[in-house]
Structure formats: structure tokens, C-alpha cells
Amino acid sequence: MKHSFTITGMSCSACAKAVERAAGKLPGVTEASVNFATEKLTVEQEPPDEAAVVNAVEKAGYGAIPAGGETSEAILSIGGMHCAACASSIEKGLSKLPGVENSSVNLATEKAMIRYRPDQTGISVFRDTIEKLGFSVVETSRRGAADSERERKKADMRAHLFRVIAACSFALPLFYLAMGAMLDWPIPDALHPMKYPLIFALAQVTLLVPIVAAGSSFFTVGTRALLRLSPNMDSLIAIGTTAAMVYSSVSIYRMAVGDLAAMNDLYFETAGVILALVMLGKYFEARSKGQTSEAIYRLMELAPPTATVLRDGREVEIDAAELQMEDLVIIKPGGRIPVDGVLIEGSSAVDESMLTGESIPVDKNVGDRVTAGSINRHGSFVFRATRVGDDTTLSRLIRLVEEAQARKAPIARLADIVSGYFVPVVVIIAIVSAAAWLLSGSTLPFALTVFIAVLVIACPCALGLATPTAIMVGTGKGAEYGILIKSGEALETAHKVQTVVLDKTGTITEGRPVLAAVVPFAEFTEEDVLRLAASAEKGSEHPLGEAVVKGAEERNIVLLPSEGFTALPGMGVEARIGGRDVVLGNIALLSGRGIASEGAKMVLEGLSDEGKTPMLLGVDGRLAGIVAVADTVKPTSATAVDRMKEMGLSVVMMTGDNERTARSIARQVGIDRVLSGVLPDGKAGEVKRLQQEGRVVAMVGDGINDAPALVQADVGIAIGSGTDVAIESADIVLVHSDLRDIPSAIELSQRTMRTIRQNLFWAFFYNIIGIPVAAGVLHIFGGPLLNPIYAALAMSFSSVSVVTNALRLKSFKPLRLSSTALKGEMTK
């Protein structure tokens, strides 16, 4: 059985690895996986033992909150209280309920605040308890676990930002003071190193203290990780900066006893600036991590907080979380549907675009199903709840996104390996080197110099900059071309993509219907048919009708006034225009009005084969013509597909449409493989099946229904004109909604990854050469001993080299179209 936990206290991928290791050792655990970005631990365990997992994670130095174990808050307005005793009795009654952690009743505001675990109790229980005590619940509001976690992360971000600002505020003057004399910058006489060297040194210490305080977590977390023999990135930072501070403190002592030359061995500014910059980087990292959760929050927000139900013949508004199976739910125009169900009264057009990606509202009649999160556009209806709580379509989509986010990114595994071996190896080399020189008869200061030189030259700045600088420049270049790459993981993975899956509606196509064809019959002309059809639809709000009206306006056709307009959900419209009875809709509508349509059968099938939606026009009891609308293909879609094929990529189209319509669109853009009739919660499964074929998959979509598939894919790519949830779920966003940017993004990824590999090579090369030199290998053969200041310079040079190499990416210009594709586009 799978169970999930929110993990607190992690600072890098090595922390995630430590948590995985701790949970994985427990009895019955077959798999433990931590997603550092979402701070979630997923454990496969039989039988499940949440307490054991929490205890194991806490022993490893982190915190674990079981899914559903996050507390929620409910605020209830209570009627009928008269004195403090009333408030006290309610508090006591609520506090006795299982799952209630705290309850507080304010007599003055007549409100009760209840903190509780939603997996054990709920608002309906609180209401029943209060009413049994003789009081009434006037109003309720609830903040769920997801909102609580979001608020916690926002508070952490605010605190982190404050620490970053504080650290940078002191790091800048510290750097200025340390480098001022060397670079001939103006420095106050009282702090000048040539006049008052000891005061100069102590002033640096004074400026460093607030920086160290702001970055104290590096030392506490890093030290704990070292003591657990699971060093992480914080350990690297702690060791490097501590070495610099210790060496500088020894230099102050030497200055105090008269050795003024030690003034050249102060590295307080190195420690301070490193801490400030790393904190700034972690702040931006935390912001990016926070955005990965927005997809879940936005999906959750699709479900309305309240619902109107029929109880004893009366309309009652309740908390949507209290809905039960078989409840009769009333939906009014503009209302959002809270749970899945079946219509039992009324009819309407329901906008399901947030779930299906389809822009055209779906006509619903008695017996049809409705899904949570969709919006009622017209009319009122009543439906019976058939799926509530975690069983709704929306809840399943949320769960699919959460499960897909639990997968580890390849770059995270690389970070695990680097952090797991680099630090302990360097520390061992430093200790062994210092001990060897002591045993050979060298002095303690000599051995200390070797120890610090090894740590300083091995400071992982170059390794730390190798990837992020290239990613920063690469993502910046992508932004110039309207390609927003949201993470280094996406950039790292995109260069391996072998298969690109394209959603149809809004991705390959424009996502909005337009007039596509007008076919007249009998004595009617195209203009007659379009004028009557548009005049009939003038009063309609249906997207198909709007497409007909807009098509007529674009052709400058003057519309006629209509009388007796009637919209017939699921069938069409009818009206009296210019003294003539006009109906526009499907075959069933015309048959019901006694209008024969057999002669139009071949035309209807032909239009359907072309991916168009036909509507029949009847005038005074006769078939007058057909108007058809279609979701047209974007002008650049075929060119983009051609370019991807030239790059050796396999292109697949996936849609919820029927096979006939899907094949028609696929033929227009040159796609051979089509997955049609795929339901919203099946898209992620189709992507997974492609991955199981051994393919690295990129998914391109624009709707909320695409969100699980976007996250399941190795790289999720969202169209900029798509829904917020799709954009939040994706790794890459195409701002211009141009599919030609897909091959551009992959080309940019390939170039960036080549740069990262070069950077990592040079970073390792410097360490492989520099560490032995720092350890005194040259000195053994009569050469010089590497002074820590030169070690620091070497380390800085290695950092400058990888940054300079990364900046070469600024010359990148994507070759979006080959000459063949360009000719094809000109032809089209």
C-alpha cells in the first residue's frame, strides 16, 4: 500500500537520498521515493505503518507529516450563545471529538475556530455536535490542508527572503572593505589596513557575524548531515566557509602577536560572499519549487467550496465536502459543478474545457453525466451525485498529478552521486595530507595550511556553477525566443526526447470553432443560407452559433431580424425570420419538424470526414442548406511537425475526439500515429505506455485535462494560450503558442547540455590537478607549497572559466526551419 508524507528540513537532493534511505530500511517497505521539488515522500509498505516512517525520518534529522495528517482549520459562526459558559460548553464538546487538535470559541465575535485532522473528522460532525448542545451554526468556512501547506511555504519564503536581504546587505560592505586597499578604493582611515590592521580585521569579523547568523542553517543542517555520515550540499558550504573563517581567525591571532604579514591571509569576505550568494540561489530555487505545487492548488480550486442541495423539498447551501452519494444538487447558470453525477431534471450546455480542453460546451440532457469542476453555461438543472470526495474525476486528476510529480528527475540522481562522494573524499584527503606532514616532522601551522588549502581549492564553487550558469544563460536565450524553461531538470531532459506527443485542441488547432463551409440546396444560394443561419443564431450564446454569426459578419452579410427565437439544448435553434420559419441544428431537430434530410447524407459524411461539425438549415419545412464549423489547424503546425521529423523525432497526436475527426486533423499536419478517444484521466496512462516502450517522451498540451500527462511525461510542454493549470504543470511553456518552438527548445537543450558537460569536465579537471598540489605533492619534490590565497585564486579561476564558457551560449540562435520545411511553409 502506498502512503505519502510531506518532508520538512530538506535542503538538497542528498537530504532526499538520506530520507529515502531511512524509510527504505523499515520492515515491509518495498519502495521509498522522495521528490525534492515537491518535498513529498512516497512509501510502498505492507502493512502500512505511518508512525514508524515518521519516527525513522525524524531520527534522520528531518520532519515528516503524513498525507491527510496536515491539520485544517474551520471557522464557524455560532448562533444562540449568551454567556461565557455557552462558549465553554461548545469548546469542551468540540475538543472531545476524535481528530480535533484545538478548538476556541470567541463569545464576542460568536465564532469558533477548530483545528483538526480532515482524515478523522469534518465540518458536518462539528455542526451536529454544536446543534446537539443547543446552539446553531450560522455560517462555515474552511481552509484545507493544501491551503495550510501553501501558507506555510509562503511564510518560509518571506523569512528566507528577509535572510537573503540581510546577508547581502552585510556582504557588500564586507567585500568592499576587504578588497578596497588592494584595488585602491577609498577606505576610512580608521579602518585602513596599513594604519590599523587589527581594527581592519575585526571590522570584517563584525560584518561577517550577521551573514553567518542569516545562513546558520548551512552550519546546523550541514553539521548534522556530517554526523550522520550523509554529507549534503550544506555540508560542502559549511566546510568551505568554516575553513576560511578558521584560517582567517588564526591570522587575526598572528596579527595580534605582531605578525602583520598575516593581514594577507584574511578570507572573511570569501566566506561571507559565498554564504550570501548561495542563500540567494536557494531562495530562487525555493520559489521555483513552490510553483511546481501551483498545478495541484489550481486543480483543487476548480471544485466550488459550497453546493446547493435539495433537503426535504428545500434548497440548502452546504459545504461541498459534505456532499454524499445520491444527494440532489441544484446547479444554476454560471455555477460550477462540485461533484460527478447524472442529470435528473432540466438541460443545459456545460463548459468542460477546464477538464477536457475542448472549447465547445457540451449539451446535457436528462441521463447525461456531469463532472466536478465544469461550468454550467445556460439554464438550471438538478443532478444526482454519483461520485463524491476522492472518487470524482477532478480528484482523480489531482491524484494523477501528485503521483507523477513523485518521480525523481535524472539530474537529482546526479546530484546525489556528487554530494555523496565528493565531500567525504575531499575531507579525507585534507585530513590525511595534514596528518602526513605532521608525522613527517612539519609544524602545526604548516599542516594547517595544507589542510585549509585542500579544502579551499576543492570548494565546490566550480562544480556548483557548472550547471546553474549554463542553465541560466540557456533559459535566458529561450526566453528571448518565447520559450520559457521552468527548471534545469527540463532543460537537462529535453535533449534526450525521442517522441513528442501533441494534444489536438488548442495545440495543433486554434482551439476555437470558425465557419468552415456553406452548402446550399434547392434554389438557395450560399449567401441566402449563411444569412438565414446567422440571423437565427444571432440570439444564441453557443460557440457553434457564434462561429456562424462571425463568419457572416466577416463576409459582410447583413443579418435579418428574428422573432420567437428558441434554443433547443442538444439539438439547435429555431426562429421566424422575414416571415419564414427557420430551424438550424442536427438531423433529429429537422426530422422532428418534418423536414427530410436524406439527400444531404453524403455531404454530411464528407464534412465529418474532414473534421467539421455540420448543421442543417430548414426553411418553411424544406432543407435549404448546410453550414459547417471546424476547429482549424494552426498555420505553423505542419511546418513544426516536419521539422521534428527531420530531427529524428517521432510525433504522436492524442485527443479525446473520435477517430474520424482525429485522422482528418492528423493528415493535414503530417502525423502518422494517432491516439483518439482518450479520456482525460487516460492521457497520462498513454504517455506512460510510450515510456514503457523505452521512449523519452515530451507531452505538449494546453488544457487542465493535459496536466497529468504533462507531469507524467519526461518533459511537459504547455502552450502559452492554454489554461493556468497546464502552464503550471508543464516544464516548458511556449509563450507564442507556436509549435515550431518545440524543436527550438530541444536544440537549445542539446547545446546547453553540451556546455554543462564541458563545464563539469573543467571543474573536475581543476580539482583533480589542484587538490594534489594543495596537499603538497610539489613540495615533496622541492617545489613550492600552495598558499591558501593561491588556492582561493585557483578556485576562483575555475569558477570564472565555467561561467565564461556558459556565456558562450549567448551566441545561440535556433534553426527553427530547414530549407525543406521553409519551402513547405511557403507552399502552404
PDB file of C-alpha atoms in Angstrom, residues 624-795:
ATOM      1  CA  ALA A 624     -32.223  24.794 -47.527  1.00  0.00           C
ATOM      2  CA  GLY A 625     -28.565  24.010 -46.888  1.00  0.00           C
ATOM      3  CA  ILE A 626     -25.785  23.077 -44.524  1.00  0.00           C
ATOM      4  CA  VAL A 627     -23.356  25.261 -42.593  1.00  0.00           C
ATOM      5  CA  ALA A 628     -20.297  23.640 -41.020  1.00  0.00           C
ATOM      6  CA  VAL A 629     -17.849  24.894 -38.428  1.00  0.00           C
ATOM      7  CA  ALA A 630     -14.454  23.484 -37.558  1.00  0.00           C
ATOM      8  CA  ASP A 631     -11.560  23.966 -35.214  1.00  0.00           C
ATOM      9  CA  THR A 632      -8.939  24.953 -37.779  1.00  0.00           C
ATOM     10  CA  VAL A 633      -5.323  23.828 -37.793  1.00  0.00           C
ATOM     11  CA  LYS A 634      -2.733  26.464 -36.858  1.00  0.00           C
ATOM     12  CA  PRO A 635      -0.781  27.677 -39.899  1.00  0.00           C
ATOM     13  CA  THR A 636       2.586  26.617 -38.441  1.00  0.00           C
ATOM     14  CA  SER A 637       1.597  23.186 -37.101  1.00  0.00           C
ATOM     15  CA  ALA A 638       2.504  21.233 -40.258  1.00  0.00           C
ATOM     16  CA  THR A 639       5.863  23.009 -40.506  1.00  0.00           C
ATOM     17  CA  ALA A 640       6.636  22.215 -36.876  1.00  0.00           C
ATOM     18  CA  VAL A 641       5.822  18.528 -37.410  1.00  0.00           C
ATOM     19  CA  ASP A 642       8.060  18.442 -40.497  1.00  0.00           C
ATOM     20  CA  ARG A 643      10.934  19.973 -38.542  1.00  0.00           C
ATOM     21  CA  MET A 644      10.568  17.481 -35.687  1.00  0.00           C
ATOM     22  CA  LYS A 645      10.598  14.611 -38.148  1.00  0.00           C
ATOM     23  CA  GLU A 646      13.797  15.991 -39.700  1.00  0.00           C
ATOM     24  CA  MET A 647      15.347  15.919 -36.214  1.00  0.00           C
ATOM     25  CA  GLY A 648      14.531  12.222 -35.997  1.00  0.00           C
ATOM     26  CA  LEU A 649      11.677  12.669 -33.526  1.00  0.00           C
ATOM     27  CA  SER A 650       8.563  10.502 -33.540  1.00  0.00           C
ATOM     28  CA  VAL A 651       5.401  12.656 -33.467  1.00  0.00           C
ATOM     29  CA  VAL A 652       2.112  11.375 -31.981  1.00  0.00           C
ATOM     30  CA  MET A 653      -1.263  13.143 -31.779  1.00  0.00           C
ATOM     31  CA  MET A 654      -3.513  12.412 -28.773  1.00  0.00           C
ATOM     32  CA  THR A 655      -7.097  13.606 -28.461  1.00  0.00           C
ATOM     33  CA  GLY A 656     -10.464  12.837 -26.958  1.00  0.00           C
ATOM     34  CA  ASP A 657     -12.121  13.230 -30.379  1.00  0.00           C
ATOM     35  CA  ASN A 658     -13.453  10.319 -32.397  1.00  0.00           C
ATOM     36  CA  GLU A 659     -11.073   8.576 -34.780  1.00  0.00           C
ATOM     37  CA  ARG A 660     -12.593  10.060 -37.951  1.00  0.00           C
ATOM     38  CA  THR A 661     -12.079  13.662 -36.829  1.00  0.00           C
ATOM     39  CA  ALA A 662      -8.666  12.891 -35.326  1.00  0.00           C
ATOM     40  CA  ARG A 663      -7.389  11.213 -38.510  1.00  0.00           C
ATOM     41  CA  SER A 664      -8.557  14.174 -40.573  1.00  0.00           C
ATOM     42  CA  ILE A 665      -6.543  16.658 -38.494  1.00  0.00           C
ATOM     43  CA  ALA A 666      -3.516  14.335 -38.384  1.00  0.00           C
ATOM     44  CA  ARG A 667      -3.461  14.071 -42.192  1.00  0.00           C
ATOM     45  CA  GLN A 668      -3.426  17.848 -42.512  1.00  0.00           C
ATOM     46  CA  VAL A 669      -0.254  18.199 -40.425  1.00  0.00           C
ATOM     47  CA  GLY A 670       1.560  15.038 -41.481  1.00  0.00           C
ATOM     48  CA  ILE A 671       1.203  12.956 -38.311  1.00  0.00           C
ATOM     49  CA  ASP A 672       1.034   9.199 -38.811  1.00  0.00           C
ATOM     50  CA  ARG A 673       0.406   7.898 -35.288  1.00  0.00           C
ATOM     51  CA  VAL A 674      -2.889   8.933 -33.686  1.00  0.00           C
ATOM     52  CA  LEU A 675      -4.311   8.119 -30.253  1.00  0.00           C
ATOM     53  CA  SER A 676      -8.016   9.015 -30.407  1.00  0.00           C
ATOM     54  CA  GLY A 677     -10.880   8.737 -27.947  1.00  0.00           C
ATOM     55  CA  VAL A 678      -8.542   9.183 -24.980  1.00  0.00           C
ATOM     56  CA  LEU A 679     -10.425  10.271 -21.846  1.00  0.00           C
ATOM     57  CA  PRO A 680      -8.962  12.998 -19.573  1.00  0.00           C
ATOM     58  CA  ASP A 681      -7.739  10.581 -16.911  1.00  0.00           C
ATOM     59  CA  GLY A 682      -6.302   8.259 -19.572  1.00  0.00           C
ATOM     60  CA  LYS A 683      -3.844  10.663 -21.156  1.00  0.00           C
ATOM     61  CA  ALA A 684      -1.177  10.142 -18.500  1.00  0.00           C
ATOM     62  CA  GLY A 685      -1.564   6.386 -18.980  1.00  0.00           C
ATOM     63  CA  GLU A 686      -0.963   6.694 -22.733  1.00  0.00           C
ATOM     64  CA  VAL A 687       2.190   8.703 -22.088  1.00  0.00           C
ATOM     65  CA  LYS A 688       3.322   6.079 -19.596  1.00  0.00           C
ATOM     66  CA  ARG A 689       2.784   3.332 -22.173  1.00  0.00           C
ATOM     67  CA  LEU A 690       5.000   5.192 -24.629  1.00  0.00           C
ATOM     68  CA  GLN A 691       7.657   5.485 -21.913  1.00  0.00           C
ATOM     69  CA  GLN A 692       7.408   1.760 -21.296  1.00  0.00           C
ATOM     70  CA  GLU A 693       8.377   1.281 -24.935  1.00  0.00           C
ATOM     71  CA  GLY A 694      11.720   2.761 -23.948  1.00  0.00           C
ATOM     72  CA  ARG A 695      10.995   6.225 -25.354  1.00  0.00           C
ATOM     73  CA  VAL A 696      11.863   9.580 -23.777  1.00  0.00           C
ATOM     74  CA  VAL A 697       8.563  11.440 -24.159  1.00  0.00           C
ATOM     75  CA  ALA A 698       7.661  15.120 -24.390  1.00  0.00           C
ATOM     76  CA  MET A 699       3.960  15.949 -23.970  1.00  0.00           C
ATOM     77  CA  VAL A 700       2.551  19.155 -25.477  1.00  0.00           C
ATOM     78  CA  GLY A 701      -0.863  20.401 -24.334  1.00  0.00           C
ATOM     79  CA  ASP A 702      -2.943  23.356 -23.241  1.00  0.00           C
ATOM     80  CA  GLY A 703      -5.874  22.115 -21.097  1.00  0.00           C
ATOM     81  CA  ILE A 704      -6.382  21.097 -17.499  1.00  0.00           C
ATOM     82  CA  ASN A 705      -7.063  17.589 -18.760  1.00  0.00           C
ATOM     83  CA  ASP A 706      -3.489  17.580 -20.096  1.00  0.00           C
ATOM     84  CA  ALA A 707      -1.981  18.369 -16.667  1.00  0.00           C
ATOM     85  CA  PRO A 708      -1.452  14.745 -15.510  1.00  0.00           C
ATOM     86  CA  ALA A 709       0.077  13.810 -18.864  1.00  0.00           C
ATOM     87  CA  LEU A 710       2.302  16.903 -18.821  1.00  0.00           C
ATOM     88  CA  VAL A 711       3.674  15.853 -15.437  1.00  0.00           C
ATOM     89  CA  GLN A 712       3.902  12.147 -16.339  1.00  0.00           C
ATOM     90  CA  ALA A 713       5.959  12.928 -19.442  1.00  0.00           C
ATOM     91  CA  ASP A 714       9.718  13.256 -19.197  1.00  0.00           C
ATOM     92  CA  VAL A 715       9.220  16.830 -20.419  1.00  0.00           C
ATOM     93  CA  GLY A 716       5.863  18.620 -20.228  1.00  0.00           C
ATOM     94  CA  ILE A 717       5.398  21.474 -22.720  1.00  0.00           C
ATOM     95  CA  ALA A 718       2.430  23.843 -22.393  1.00  0.00           C
ATOM     96  CA  ILE A 719       1.025  26.216 -24.974  1.00  0.00           C
ATOM     97  CA  GLY A 720       1.077  29.791 -23.666  1.00  0.00           C
ATOM     98  CA  SER A 721      -2.548  30.368 -24.647  1.00  0.00           C
ATOM     99  CA  GLY A 722      -3.582  27.332 -22.582  1.00  0.00           C
ATOM    100  CA  THR A 723      -5.038  27.061 -19.095  1.00  0.00           C
ATOM    101  CA  ASP A 724      -3.138  28.140 -15.991  1.00  0.00           C
ATOM    102  CA  VAL A 725      -3.094  24.585 -14.667  1.00  0.00           C
ATOM    103  CA  ALA A 726      -1.482  23.253 -17.843  1.00  0.00           C
ATOM    104  CA  ILE A 727       1.113  26.017 -17.719  1.00  0.00           C
ATOM    105  CA  GLU A 728       1.843  25.380 -14.046  1.00  0.00           C
ATOM    106  CA  SER A 729       2.104  21.613 -14.624  1.00  0.00           C
ATOM    107  CA  ALA A 730       4.473  21.921 -17.569  1.00  0.00           C
ATOM    108  CA  ASP A 731       8.264  22.108 -17.556  1.00  0.00           C
ATOM    109  CA  ILE A 732       8.411  24.312 -20.659  1.00  0.00           C
ATOM    110  CA  VAL A 733       5.921  26.979 -21.777  1.00  0.00           C
ATOM    111  CA  LEU A 734       5.703  28.176 -25.397  1.00  0.00           C
ATOM    112  CA  VAL A 735       4.668  31.807 -24.953  1.00  0.00           C
ATOM    113  CA  HIS A 736       3.822  32.384 -28.611  1.00  0.00           C
ATOM    114  CA  SER A 737       1.792  29.145 -28.860  1.00  0.00           C
ATOM    115  CA  ASP A 738       3.918  28.287 -31.903  1.00  0.00           C
ATOM    116  CA  LEU A 739       4.707  24.585 -32.256  1.00  0.00           C
ATOM    117  CA  ARG A 740       7.899  25.452 -34.136  1.00  0.00           C
ATOM    118  CA  ASP A 741       9.297  26.391 -30.748  1.00  0.00           C
ATOM    119  CA  ILE A 742       9.266  22.703 -29.762  1.00  0.00           C
ATOM    120  CA  PRO A 743      12.267  21.776 -31.966  1.00  0.00           C
ATOM    121  CA  SER A 744      13.862  25.082 -30.964  1.00  0.00           C
ATOM    122  CA  ALA A 745      13.586  24.122 -27.277  1.00  0.00           C
ATOM    123  CA  ILE A 746      15.130  20.714 -27.937  1.00  0.00           C
ATOM    124  CA  GLU A 747      18.001  22.262 -29.934  1.00  0.00           C
ATOM    125  CA  LEU A 748      18.638  24.708 -27.097  1.00  0.00           C
ATOM    126  CA  SER A 749      18.658  21.846 -24.599  1.00  0.00           C
ATOM    127  CA  GLN A 750      21.221  19.949 -26.677  1.00  0.00           C
ATOM    128  CA  ARG A 751      23.541  22.965 -26.841  1.00  0.00           C
ATOM    129  CA  THR A 752      23.129  23.715 -23.139  1.00  0.00           C
ATOM    130  CA  MET A 753      23.836  20.140 -22.085  1.00  0.00           C
ATOM    131  CA  ARG A 754      26.987  20.131 -24.191  1.00  0.00           C
ATOM    132  CA  THR A 755      28.084  23.270 -22.336  1.00  0.00           C
ATOM    133  CA  ILE A 756      27.264  21.714 -18.960  1.00  0.00           C
ATOM    134  CA  ARG A 757      29.362  18.650 -19.761  1.00  0.00           C
ATOM    135  CA  GLN A 758      32.264  20.896 -20.746  1.00  0.00           C
ATOM    136  CA  ASN A 759      31.881  22.865 -17.514  1.00  0.00           C
ATOM    137  CA  LEU A 760      31.806  19.734 -15.385  1.00  0.00           C
ATOM    138  CA  PHE A 761      34.934  18.439 -17.140  1.00  0.00           C
ATOM    139  CA  TRP A 762      36.881  21.623 -16.406  1.00  0.00           C
ATOM    140  CA  ALA A 763      35.556  21.779 -12.835  1.00  0.00           C
ATOM    141  CA  PHE A 764      36.711  18.221 -12.157  1.00  0.00           C
ATOM    142  CA  PHE A 765      39.980  18.845 -14.003  1.00  0.00           C
ATOM    143  CA  TYR A 766      40.822  21.773 -11.698  1.00  0.00           C
ATOM    144  CA  ASN A 767      40.050  19.676  -8.629  1.00  0.00           C
ATOM    145  CA  ILE A 768      41.999  16.651  -9.869  1.00  0.00           C
ATOM    146  CA  ILE A 769      45.076  18.827 -10.522  1.00  0.00           C
ATOM    147  CA  GLY A 770      44.584  21.348  -7.720  1.00  0.00           C
ATOM    148  CA  ILE A 771      43.945  19.032  -4.757  1.00  0.00           C
ATOM    149  CA  PRO A 772      47.249  17.117  -5.074  1.00  0.00           C
ATOM    150  CA  VAL A 773      49.122  20.412  -5.445  1.00  0.00           C
ATOM    151  CA  ALA A 774      47.358  21.801  -2.368  1.00  0.00           C
ATOM    152  CA  ALA A 775      48.192  18.613  -0.491  1.00  0.00           C
ATOM    153  CA  GLY A 776      51.913  19.374  -1.053  1.00  0.00           C
ATOM    154  CA  VAL A 777      52.849  16.956  -3.825  1.00  0.00           C
ATOM    155  CA  LEU A 778      55.072  19.572  -5.496  1.00  0.00           C
ATOM    156  CA  HIS A 779      56.666  20.432  -2.171  1.00  0.00           C
ATOM    157  CA  ILE A 780      57.769  16.814  -1.763  1.00  0.00           C
ATOM    158  CA  PHE A 781      59.932  17.225  -4.863  1.00  0.00           C
ATOM    159  CA  GLY A 782      61.320  20.592  -3.811  1.00  0.00           C
ATOM    160  CA  GLY A 783      58.599  22.733  -5.280  1.00  0.00           C
ATOM    161  CA  PRO A 784      56.571  25.417  -3.529  1.00  0.00           C
ATOM    162  CA  LEU A 785      53.802  24.800  -1.011  1.00  0.00           C
ATOM    163  CA  LEU A 786      50.482  26.119  -2.227  1.00  0.00           C
ATOM    164  CA  ASN A 787      49.415  29.056  -0.095  1.00  0.00           C
ATOM    165  CA  PRO A 788      45.672  29.145   0.674  1.00  0.00           C
ATOM    166  CA  ILE A 789      45.419  32.512  -1.049  1.00  0.00           C
ATOM    167  CA  TYR A 790      46.624  30.943  -4.305  1.00  0.00           C
ATOM    168  CA  ALA A 791      44.323  28.025  -3.674  1.00  0.00           C
ATOM    169  CA  ALA A 792      41.471  30.521  -3.432  1.00  0.00           C
ATOM    170  CA  LEU A 793      42.645  32.204  -6.643  1.00  0.00           C
ATOM    171  CA  ALA A 794      42.746  28.839  -8.424  1.00  0.00           C
ATOM    172  CA  MET A 795      39.266  28.072  -7.187  1.00  0.00           C
TER     173      MET A 795
END
